[in-house]
Short mmCIF file of C-alpha atoms and ligand atoms in Angstrom, two decimals:
data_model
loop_
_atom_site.label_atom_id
_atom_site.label_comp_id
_atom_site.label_asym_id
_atom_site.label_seq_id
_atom_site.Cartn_x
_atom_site.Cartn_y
_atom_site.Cartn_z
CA UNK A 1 7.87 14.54 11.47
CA UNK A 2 6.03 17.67 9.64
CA UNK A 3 3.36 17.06 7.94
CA UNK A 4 4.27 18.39 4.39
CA UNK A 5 1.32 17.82 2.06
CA UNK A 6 3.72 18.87 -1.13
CA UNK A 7 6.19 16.36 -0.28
CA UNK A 8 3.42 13.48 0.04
CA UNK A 9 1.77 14.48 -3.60
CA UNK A 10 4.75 13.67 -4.94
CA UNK A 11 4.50 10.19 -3.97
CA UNK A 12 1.03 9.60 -5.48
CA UNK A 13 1.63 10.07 -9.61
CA UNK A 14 -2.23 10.09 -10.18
CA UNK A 15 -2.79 13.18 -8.49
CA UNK A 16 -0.97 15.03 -11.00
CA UNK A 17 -2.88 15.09 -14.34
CA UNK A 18 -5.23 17.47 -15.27
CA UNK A 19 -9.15 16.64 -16.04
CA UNK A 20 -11.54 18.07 -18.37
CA UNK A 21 -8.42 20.77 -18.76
CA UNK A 22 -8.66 21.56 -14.78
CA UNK A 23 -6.30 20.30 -11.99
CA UNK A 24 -7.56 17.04 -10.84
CA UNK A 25 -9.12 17.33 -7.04
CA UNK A 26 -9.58 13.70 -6.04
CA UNK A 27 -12.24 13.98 -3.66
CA UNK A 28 -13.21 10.46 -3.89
CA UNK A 29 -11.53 8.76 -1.13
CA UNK A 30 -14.16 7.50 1.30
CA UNK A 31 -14.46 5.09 -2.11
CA UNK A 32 -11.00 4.63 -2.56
CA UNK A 33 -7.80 5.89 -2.01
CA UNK A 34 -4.97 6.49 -4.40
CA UNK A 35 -1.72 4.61 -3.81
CA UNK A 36 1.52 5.85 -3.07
CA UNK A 37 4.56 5.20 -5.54
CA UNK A 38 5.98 3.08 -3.04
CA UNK A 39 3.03 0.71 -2.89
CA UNK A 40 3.20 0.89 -6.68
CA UNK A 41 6.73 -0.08 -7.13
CA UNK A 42 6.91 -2.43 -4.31
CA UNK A 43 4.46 -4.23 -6.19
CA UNK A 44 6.10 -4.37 -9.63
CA UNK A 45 9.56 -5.25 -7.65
CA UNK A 46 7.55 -8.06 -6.12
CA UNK A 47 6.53 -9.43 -9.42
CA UNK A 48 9.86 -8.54 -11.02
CA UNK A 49 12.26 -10.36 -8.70
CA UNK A 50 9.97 -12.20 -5.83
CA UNK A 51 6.94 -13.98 -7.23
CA UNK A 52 6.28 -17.42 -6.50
CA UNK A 53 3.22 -19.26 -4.73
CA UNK A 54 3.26 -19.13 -0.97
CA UNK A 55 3.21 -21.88 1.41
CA UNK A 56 4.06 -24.52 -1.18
CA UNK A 57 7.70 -24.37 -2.15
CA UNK A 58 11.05 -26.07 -1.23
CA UNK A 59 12.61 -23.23 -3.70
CA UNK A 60 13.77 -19.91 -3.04
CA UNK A 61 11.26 -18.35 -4.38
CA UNK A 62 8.01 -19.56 -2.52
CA UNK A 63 9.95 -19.26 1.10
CA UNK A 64 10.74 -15.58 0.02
CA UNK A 65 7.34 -14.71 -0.99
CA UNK A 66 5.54 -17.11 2.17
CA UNK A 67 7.89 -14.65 4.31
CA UNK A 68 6.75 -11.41 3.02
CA UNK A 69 3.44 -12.51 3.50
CA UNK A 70 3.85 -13.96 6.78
CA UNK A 71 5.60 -10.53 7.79
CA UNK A 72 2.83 -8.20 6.16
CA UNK A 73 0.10 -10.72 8.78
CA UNK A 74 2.35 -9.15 11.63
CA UNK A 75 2.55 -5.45 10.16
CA UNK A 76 -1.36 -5.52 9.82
CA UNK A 77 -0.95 -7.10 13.95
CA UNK A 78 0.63 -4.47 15.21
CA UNK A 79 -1.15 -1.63 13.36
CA UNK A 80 -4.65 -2.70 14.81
CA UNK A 81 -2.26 -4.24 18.10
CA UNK A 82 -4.09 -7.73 18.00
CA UNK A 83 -2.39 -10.37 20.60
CA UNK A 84 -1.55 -13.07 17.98
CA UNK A 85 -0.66 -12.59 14.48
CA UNK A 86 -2.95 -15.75 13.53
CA UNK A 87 -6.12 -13.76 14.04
CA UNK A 88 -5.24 -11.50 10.97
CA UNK A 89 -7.11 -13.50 8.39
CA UNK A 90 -6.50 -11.94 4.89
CA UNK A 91 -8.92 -11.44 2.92
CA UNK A 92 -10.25 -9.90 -0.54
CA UNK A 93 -12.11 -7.17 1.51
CA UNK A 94 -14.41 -5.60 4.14
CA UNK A 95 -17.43 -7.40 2.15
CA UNK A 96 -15.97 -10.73 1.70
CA UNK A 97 -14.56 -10.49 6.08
CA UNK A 98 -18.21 -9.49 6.86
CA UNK A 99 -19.72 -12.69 4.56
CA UNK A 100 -17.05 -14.35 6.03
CA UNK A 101 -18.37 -13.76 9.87
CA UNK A 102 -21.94 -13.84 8.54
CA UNK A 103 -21.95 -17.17 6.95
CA UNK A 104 -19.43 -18.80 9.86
CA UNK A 105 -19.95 -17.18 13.28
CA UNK A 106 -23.50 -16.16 12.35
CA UNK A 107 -24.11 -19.68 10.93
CA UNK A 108 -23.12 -21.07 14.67
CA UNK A 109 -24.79 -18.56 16.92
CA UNK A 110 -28.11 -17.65 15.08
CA UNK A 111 -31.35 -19.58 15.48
CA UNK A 112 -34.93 -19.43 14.53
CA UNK A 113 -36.09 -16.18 16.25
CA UNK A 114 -32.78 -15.18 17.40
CA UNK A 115 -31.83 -11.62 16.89
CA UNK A 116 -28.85 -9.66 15.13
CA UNK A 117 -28.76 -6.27 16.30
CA UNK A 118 -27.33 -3.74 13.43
CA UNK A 119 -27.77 0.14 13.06
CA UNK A 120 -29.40 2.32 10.34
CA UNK A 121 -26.27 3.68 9.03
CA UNK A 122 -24.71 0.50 7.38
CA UNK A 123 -23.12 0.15 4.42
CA UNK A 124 -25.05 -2.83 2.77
CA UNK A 125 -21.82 -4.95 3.13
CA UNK A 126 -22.32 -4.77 7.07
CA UNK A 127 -25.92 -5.20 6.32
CA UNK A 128 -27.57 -7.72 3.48
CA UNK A 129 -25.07 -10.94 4.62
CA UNK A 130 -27.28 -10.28 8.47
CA UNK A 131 -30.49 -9.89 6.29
CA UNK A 132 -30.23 -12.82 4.43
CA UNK A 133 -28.66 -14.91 7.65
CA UNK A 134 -32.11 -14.10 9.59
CA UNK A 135 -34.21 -14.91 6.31
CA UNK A 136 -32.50 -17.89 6.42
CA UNK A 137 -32.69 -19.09 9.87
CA UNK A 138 -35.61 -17.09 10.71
CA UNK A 139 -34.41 -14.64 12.82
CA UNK A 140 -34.87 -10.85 13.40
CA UNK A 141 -32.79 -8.01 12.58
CA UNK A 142 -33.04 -4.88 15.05
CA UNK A 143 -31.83 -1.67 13.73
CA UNK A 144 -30.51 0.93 16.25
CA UNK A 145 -32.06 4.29 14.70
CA UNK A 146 -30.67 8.15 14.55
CA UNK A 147 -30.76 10.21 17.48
CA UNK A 148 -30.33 14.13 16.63
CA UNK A 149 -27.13 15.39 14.71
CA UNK A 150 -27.02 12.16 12.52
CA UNK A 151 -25.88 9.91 15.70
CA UNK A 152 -26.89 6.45 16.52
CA UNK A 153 -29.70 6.62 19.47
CA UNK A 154 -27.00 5.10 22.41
CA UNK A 155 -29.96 4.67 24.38
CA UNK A 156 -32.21 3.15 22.05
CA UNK A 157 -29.46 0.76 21.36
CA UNK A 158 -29.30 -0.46 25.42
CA UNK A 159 -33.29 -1.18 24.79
CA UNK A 160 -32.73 -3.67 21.73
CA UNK A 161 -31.17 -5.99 23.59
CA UNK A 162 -33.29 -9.01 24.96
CA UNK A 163 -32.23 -12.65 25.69
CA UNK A 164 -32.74 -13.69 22.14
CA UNK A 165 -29.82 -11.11 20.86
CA UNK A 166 -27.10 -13.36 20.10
CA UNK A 167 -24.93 -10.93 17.35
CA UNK A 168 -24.24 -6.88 17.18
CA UNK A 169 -22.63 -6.12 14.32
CA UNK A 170 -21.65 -2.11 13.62
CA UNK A 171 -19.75 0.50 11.61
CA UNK A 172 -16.81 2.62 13.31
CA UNK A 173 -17.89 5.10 11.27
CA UNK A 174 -20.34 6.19 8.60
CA UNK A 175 -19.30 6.15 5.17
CA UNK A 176 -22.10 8.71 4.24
CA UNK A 177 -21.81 11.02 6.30
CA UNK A 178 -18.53 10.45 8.59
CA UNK A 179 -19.92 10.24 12.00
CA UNK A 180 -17.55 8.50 14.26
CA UNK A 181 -19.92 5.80 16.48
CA UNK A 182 -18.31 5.48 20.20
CA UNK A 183 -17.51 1.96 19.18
CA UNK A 184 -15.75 1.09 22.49
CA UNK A 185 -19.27 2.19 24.64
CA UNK A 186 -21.33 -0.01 21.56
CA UNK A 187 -18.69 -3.01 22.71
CA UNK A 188 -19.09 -2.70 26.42
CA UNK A 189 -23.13 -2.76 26.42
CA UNK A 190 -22.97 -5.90 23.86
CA UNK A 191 -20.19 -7.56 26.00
CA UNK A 192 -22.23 -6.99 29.50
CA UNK A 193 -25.08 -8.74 27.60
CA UNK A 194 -22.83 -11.48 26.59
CA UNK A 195 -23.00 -10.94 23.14
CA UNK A 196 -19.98 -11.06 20.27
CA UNK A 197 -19.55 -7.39 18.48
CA UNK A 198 -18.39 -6.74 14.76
CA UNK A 199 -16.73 -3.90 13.97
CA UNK A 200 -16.58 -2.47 10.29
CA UNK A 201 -13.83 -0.89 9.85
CA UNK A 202 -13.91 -0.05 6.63
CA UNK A 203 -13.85 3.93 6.73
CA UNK A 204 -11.63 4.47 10.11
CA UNK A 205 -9.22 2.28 9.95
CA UNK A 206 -7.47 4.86 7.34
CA UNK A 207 -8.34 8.12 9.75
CA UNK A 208 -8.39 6.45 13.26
CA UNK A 209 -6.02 4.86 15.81
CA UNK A 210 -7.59 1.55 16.28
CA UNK A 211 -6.36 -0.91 18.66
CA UNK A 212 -8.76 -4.00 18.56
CA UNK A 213 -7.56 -5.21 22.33
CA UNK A 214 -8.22 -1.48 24.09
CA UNK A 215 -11.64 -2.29 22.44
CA UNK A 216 -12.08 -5.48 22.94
CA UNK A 217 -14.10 -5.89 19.97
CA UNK A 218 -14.50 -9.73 18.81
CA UNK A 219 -14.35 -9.34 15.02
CA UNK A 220 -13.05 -6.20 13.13
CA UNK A 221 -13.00 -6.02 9.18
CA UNK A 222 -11.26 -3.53 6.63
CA UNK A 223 -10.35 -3.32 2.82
CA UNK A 224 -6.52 -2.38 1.94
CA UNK A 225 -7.63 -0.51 -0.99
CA UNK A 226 -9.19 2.53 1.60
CA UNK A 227 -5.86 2.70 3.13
CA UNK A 228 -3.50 3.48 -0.01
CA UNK A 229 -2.76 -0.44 -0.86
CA UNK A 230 -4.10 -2.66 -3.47
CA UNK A 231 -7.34 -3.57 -3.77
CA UNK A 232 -8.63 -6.82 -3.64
CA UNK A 233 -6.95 -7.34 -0.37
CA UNK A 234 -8.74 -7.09 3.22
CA UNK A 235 -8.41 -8.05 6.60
CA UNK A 236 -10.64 -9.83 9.39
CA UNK A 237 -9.46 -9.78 13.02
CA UNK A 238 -11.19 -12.12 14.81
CA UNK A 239 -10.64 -13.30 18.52
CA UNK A 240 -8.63 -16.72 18.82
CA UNK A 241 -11.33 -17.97 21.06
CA UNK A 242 -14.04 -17.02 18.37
CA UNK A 243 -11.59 -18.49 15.16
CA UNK A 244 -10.98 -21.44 16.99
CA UNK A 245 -15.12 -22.39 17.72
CA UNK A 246 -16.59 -21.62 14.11
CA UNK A 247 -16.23 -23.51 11.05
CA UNK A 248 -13.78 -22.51 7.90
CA UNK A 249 -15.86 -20.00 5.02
CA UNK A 250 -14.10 -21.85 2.04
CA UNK A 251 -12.34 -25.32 1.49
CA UNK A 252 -10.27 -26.42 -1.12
CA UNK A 253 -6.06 -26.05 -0.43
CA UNK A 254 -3.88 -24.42 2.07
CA UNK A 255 -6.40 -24.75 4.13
CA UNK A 256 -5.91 -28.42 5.05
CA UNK A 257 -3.71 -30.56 7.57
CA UNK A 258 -4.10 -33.36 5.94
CA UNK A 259 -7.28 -35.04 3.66
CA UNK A 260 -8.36 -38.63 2.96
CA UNK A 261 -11.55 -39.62 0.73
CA UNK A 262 -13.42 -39.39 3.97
CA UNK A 263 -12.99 -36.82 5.67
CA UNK A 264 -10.16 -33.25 6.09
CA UNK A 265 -8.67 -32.20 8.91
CA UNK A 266 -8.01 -28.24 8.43
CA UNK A 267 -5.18 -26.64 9.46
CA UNK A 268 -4.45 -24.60 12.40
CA UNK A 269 -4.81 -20.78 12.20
CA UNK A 270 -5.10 -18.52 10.15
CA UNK A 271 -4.51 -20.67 7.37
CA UNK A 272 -7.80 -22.56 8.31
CA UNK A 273 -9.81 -19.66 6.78
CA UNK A 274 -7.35 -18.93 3.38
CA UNK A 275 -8.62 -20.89 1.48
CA UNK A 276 -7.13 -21.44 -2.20
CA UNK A 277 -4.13 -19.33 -3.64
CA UNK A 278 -4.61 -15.90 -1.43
CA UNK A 279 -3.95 -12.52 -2.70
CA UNK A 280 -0.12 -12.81 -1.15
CA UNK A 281 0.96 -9.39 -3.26
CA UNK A 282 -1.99 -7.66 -2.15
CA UNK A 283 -0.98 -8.39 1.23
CA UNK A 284 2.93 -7.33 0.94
CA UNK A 285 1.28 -4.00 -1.04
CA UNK A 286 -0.78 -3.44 2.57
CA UNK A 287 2.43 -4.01 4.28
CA UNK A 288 4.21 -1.14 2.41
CA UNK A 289 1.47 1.55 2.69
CA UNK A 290 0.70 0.57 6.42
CA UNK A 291 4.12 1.55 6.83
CA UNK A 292 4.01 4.44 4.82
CA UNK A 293 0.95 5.63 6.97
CA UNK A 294 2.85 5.09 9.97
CA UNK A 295 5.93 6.86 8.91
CA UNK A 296 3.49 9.98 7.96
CA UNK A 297 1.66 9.40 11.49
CA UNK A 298 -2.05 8.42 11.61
CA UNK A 299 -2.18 11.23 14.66
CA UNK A 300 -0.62 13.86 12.05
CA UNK A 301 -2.97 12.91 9.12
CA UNK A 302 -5.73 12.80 11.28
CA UNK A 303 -5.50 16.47 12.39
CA UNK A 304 -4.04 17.75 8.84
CA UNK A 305 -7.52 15.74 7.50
CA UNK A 306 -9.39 17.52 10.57
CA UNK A 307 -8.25 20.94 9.14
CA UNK A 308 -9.16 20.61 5.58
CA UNK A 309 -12.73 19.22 6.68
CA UNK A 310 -13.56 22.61 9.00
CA UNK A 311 -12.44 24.49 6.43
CA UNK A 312 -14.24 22.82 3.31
CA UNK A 313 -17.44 23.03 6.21
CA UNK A 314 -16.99 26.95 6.78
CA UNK A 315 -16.94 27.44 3.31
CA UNK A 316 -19.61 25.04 1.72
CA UNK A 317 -21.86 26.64 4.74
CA UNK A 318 -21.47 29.97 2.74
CA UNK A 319 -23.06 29.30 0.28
CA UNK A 320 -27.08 29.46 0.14
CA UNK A 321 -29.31 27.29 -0.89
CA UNK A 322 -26.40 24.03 -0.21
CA UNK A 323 -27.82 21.71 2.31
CA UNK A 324 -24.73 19.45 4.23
CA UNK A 325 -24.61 16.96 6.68
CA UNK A 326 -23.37 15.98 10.03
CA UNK A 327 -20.82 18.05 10.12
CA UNK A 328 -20.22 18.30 13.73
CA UNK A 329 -16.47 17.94 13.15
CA UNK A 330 -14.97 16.86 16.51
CA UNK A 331 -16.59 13.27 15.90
CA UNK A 332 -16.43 12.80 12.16
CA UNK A 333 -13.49 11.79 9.72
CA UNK A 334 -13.02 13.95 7.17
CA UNK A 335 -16.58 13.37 4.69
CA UNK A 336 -18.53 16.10 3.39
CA UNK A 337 -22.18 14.48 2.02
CA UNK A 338 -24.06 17.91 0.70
CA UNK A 339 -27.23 18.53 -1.94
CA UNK A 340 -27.94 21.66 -4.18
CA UNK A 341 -31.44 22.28 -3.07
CA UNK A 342 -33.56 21.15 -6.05
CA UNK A 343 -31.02 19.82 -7.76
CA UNK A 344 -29.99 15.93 -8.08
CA UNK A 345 -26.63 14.99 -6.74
CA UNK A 346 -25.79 13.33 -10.09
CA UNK A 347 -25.91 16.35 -11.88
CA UNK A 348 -24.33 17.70 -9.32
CA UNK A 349 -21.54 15.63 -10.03
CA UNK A 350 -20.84 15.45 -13.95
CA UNK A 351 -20.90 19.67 -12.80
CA UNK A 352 -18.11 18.96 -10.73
CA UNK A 353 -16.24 16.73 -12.79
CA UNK A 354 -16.48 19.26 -15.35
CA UNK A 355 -14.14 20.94 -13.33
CA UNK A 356 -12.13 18.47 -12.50
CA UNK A 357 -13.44 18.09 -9.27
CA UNK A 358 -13.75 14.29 -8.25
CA UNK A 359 -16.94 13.16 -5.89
CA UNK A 360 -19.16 10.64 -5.22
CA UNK A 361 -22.71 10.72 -5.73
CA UNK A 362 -25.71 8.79 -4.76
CA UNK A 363 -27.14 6.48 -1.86
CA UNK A 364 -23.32 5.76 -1.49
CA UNK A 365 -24.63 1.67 -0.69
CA UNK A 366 -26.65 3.06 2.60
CA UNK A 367 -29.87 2.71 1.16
CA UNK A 368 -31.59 2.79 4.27
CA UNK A 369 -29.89 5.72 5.70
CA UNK A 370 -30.74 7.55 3.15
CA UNK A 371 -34.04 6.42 3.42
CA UNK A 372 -33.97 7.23 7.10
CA UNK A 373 -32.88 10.53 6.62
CA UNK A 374 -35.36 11.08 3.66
CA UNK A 375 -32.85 11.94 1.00
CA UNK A 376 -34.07 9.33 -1.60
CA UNK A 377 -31.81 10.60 -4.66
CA UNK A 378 -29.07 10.44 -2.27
CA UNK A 379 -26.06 13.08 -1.70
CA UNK A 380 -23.03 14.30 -2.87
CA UNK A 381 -20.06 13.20 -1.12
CA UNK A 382 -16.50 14.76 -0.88
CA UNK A 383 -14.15 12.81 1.16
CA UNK A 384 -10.80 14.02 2.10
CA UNK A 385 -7.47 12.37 2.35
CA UNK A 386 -3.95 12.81 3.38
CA UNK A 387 -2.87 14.65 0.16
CA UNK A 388 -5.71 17.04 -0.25
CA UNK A 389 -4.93 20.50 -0.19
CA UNK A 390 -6.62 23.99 0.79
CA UNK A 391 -6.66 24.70 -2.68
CA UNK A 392 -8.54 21.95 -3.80
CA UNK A 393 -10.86 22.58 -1.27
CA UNK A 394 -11.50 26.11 -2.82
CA UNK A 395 -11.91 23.98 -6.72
CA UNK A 396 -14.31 22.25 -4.61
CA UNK A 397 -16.54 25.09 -3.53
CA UNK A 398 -16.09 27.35 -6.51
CA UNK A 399 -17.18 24.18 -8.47
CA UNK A 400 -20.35 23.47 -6.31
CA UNK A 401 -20.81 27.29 -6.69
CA UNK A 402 -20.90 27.04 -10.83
CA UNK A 403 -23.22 23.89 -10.30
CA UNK A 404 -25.58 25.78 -8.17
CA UNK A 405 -26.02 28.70 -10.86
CA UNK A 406 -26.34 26.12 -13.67
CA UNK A 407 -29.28 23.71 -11.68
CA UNK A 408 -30.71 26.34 -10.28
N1 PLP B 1 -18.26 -0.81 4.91
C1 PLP B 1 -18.10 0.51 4.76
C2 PLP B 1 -18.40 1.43 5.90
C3 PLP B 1 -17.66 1.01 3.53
O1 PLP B 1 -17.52 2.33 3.37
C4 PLP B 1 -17.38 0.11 2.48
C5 PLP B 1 -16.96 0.61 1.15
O2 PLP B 1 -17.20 1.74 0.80
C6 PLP B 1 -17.54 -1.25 2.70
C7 PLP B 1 -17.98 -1.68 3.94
C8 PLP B 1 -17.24 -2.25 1.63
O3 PLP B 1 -15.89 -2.26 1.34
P1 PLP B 1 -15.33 -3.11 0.11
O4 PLP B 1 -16.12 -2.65 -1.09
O5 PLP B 1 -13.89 -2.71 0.02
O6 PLP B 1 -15.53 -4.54 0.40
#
């Protein structure tokens, strides 16, 4: 299929709406993404004509919408290619999959002095559940630091590892700054050390083929609302061998075979980890737009995204007195993080927006990259999508342009 940017604006009705009297450039989509007016009515139609609670019903109803749900498990399966369809556990998001795996997996392997192994470039969702696991159990966190060109030190990674490592737990790729970690290489080292790998997910499943056997990862998490579906909806994929050996996050119903006063036996999986009355439309709307991504092509918005990034960097690099980041492009989704020199990035901001120019400012919930990289008011941070145009790349720069003259 071509890739026809025009053709997929029409399908997202937000985009076209104009903002403080200027075009709207939604530049925002490392944060979220905007949904596509088939997720949108596919959602109404289920709440029109479909609704009823899953899992429970004789009636119509219930068995329609328990199928829809059951089928979106096995569209989410075959996007990341899992083996089963019961190790696509849904749930609310990339923070609650990773507080999820913290408080189950990490729960059963971690011990006084034990030690999680993490990286400086974390989003504090892949981050402060490990932090507060060691606290707890009195354990260590090691932090693989940067090497040059804002990538993780490979080799300073191999060295972290000693017999008390018992967890690795890593982004895909950076949500500051875009670099794409060589997650298979990450999984390989942790595996020859015997040691389970998390993968967040969070900013590549949306931009990169992922297929969570080829990698061999033993936990992967996402959110639904970074790749065009509803929020409140996520996914964990998690090994069978792994789901099977640690305990259920939540209790309560659906997740039950059968309970007396004394004691519950829970249910087989996945259900064993849904607790409670699941976000079953927020799955069916993650079923629509993975299909709408795959009708697209993830290869096709992948290079279309690759495109708009090189040219957004050639131009940005234009300009003097703009500092921007890692923005080697041939490893990096399509993310932008840049500073006015002397200026802070949230004035840089309410400039843009000014101009109807969307972006995201601040430590972007990487504290310690930031930190690490010594940028304590944070960045700027224009993300690109499927539906971004070379125009809106130009608002972009003439707007970072006018914000430059005003700060400066
Ligand atoms: N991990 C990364 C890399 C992210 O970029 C984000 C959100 O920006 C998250 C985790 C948290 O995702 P959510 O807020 O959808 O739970």
């Amino acid at each position: 299929m071509d890739f026809d940017v025009q053709k997929i604006r029409q399908d997202f009705p937000v985009l076209n709406q104009t903002i403080n009297g200027h075009p709207l450039a939604y530049l925002d989509n490392a944060a979220t993404t905007q949904k596509p007016i088939q997720v949108i009515e596919a959602v109404a139609d289920f709440y029109k004509y479909k609704n009823a609670n899953i899992h429970r019903g004789a009636h119509y109803l219930s068995n329609l919408a328990t199928d829809l749900y059951e089928q979106s498990r096995q569209t989410v399966q075959k996007y990341i290619n899992a083996a089963h369809d019961y190790e696509i556990i849904f749930t609310k998001g990339t923070t609650e999959g990773l507080n999820l795996i913290a408080n189950t997996l990490g729960e059963m392997l971690i011990h006084k002095d034990d030690e999680i192994i993490i990286s400086i470039m974390e989003h504090h969702a892949n981050l402060v559940p490990w932090q507060q696991l060691a606290m707890r159990k009195q354990a260590k966190l090691k932090v693989i630091p940067f090497a040059d060109d804002y990538q993780l030190d490979f080799e300073a990674y191999k060295k972290l590892f000693t017999d008390k490592t018992k967890l690795v737990a890593i982004t895909h790729v950076s949500n500051s700054l875009g670099t794409i970690n060589p997650i298979k290489d990450y999984i390989q080292v942790a595996h020859q050390h015997n040691v389970p790998i998390i993968i967040d997910a969070a900013q590549s499943i949306q931009h990169e083929k992922i297929d969570v056997q080829a990698l061999d990862c033993d936990f992967l998490v996402f959110s639904g609302h970074k790749i065009y579906a509803e929020t409140g909806i996520g996914v964990v994929y998690g090994k069978e061998k792994w789901l099977e050996q640690i305990p259920p996050y939540q209790f309560g119903g659906d997740m039950i075979k059968d309970v007396t006063i004394e004691k519950t036996i829970f249910a087989d999986l996945p259900l064993k980890f849904e607790a409670g009355t699941t976000n079953y439309v927020g799955a069916y709307s993650l079923k629509v737009a993975l299909d709408y991504v795959q009708n697209i092509g993830l290869e096709n918005i992948k290079a279309y995204e690759k495109k708009l990034l090189n040219y957004a960097i050639e131009q940005i690099s234009q300009i003097d007195g703009v500092e921007y980041y890692a923005t080697k492009a041939d490893n990096k989704i399509s993310v932008l993080s840049f500073n006015i020199k002397g200026a802070h990035p949230y004035d840089v901001g309410l400039i843009l927006d000014q101009m109807g120019v969307a972006v995201r400012t601040g430590k972007h919930c990487t504290h310690p990259l930031m930190y690490a990289l010594n940028l304590n008011n944070g960045t700027a941070r224009a993300s690109f999508a499927m539906y971004n145009t070379f125009d809106e790349v130009d608002q972009f720069i003439n707007a970072v342009k006018k914000a430059k003259q005003m700060l400066s």
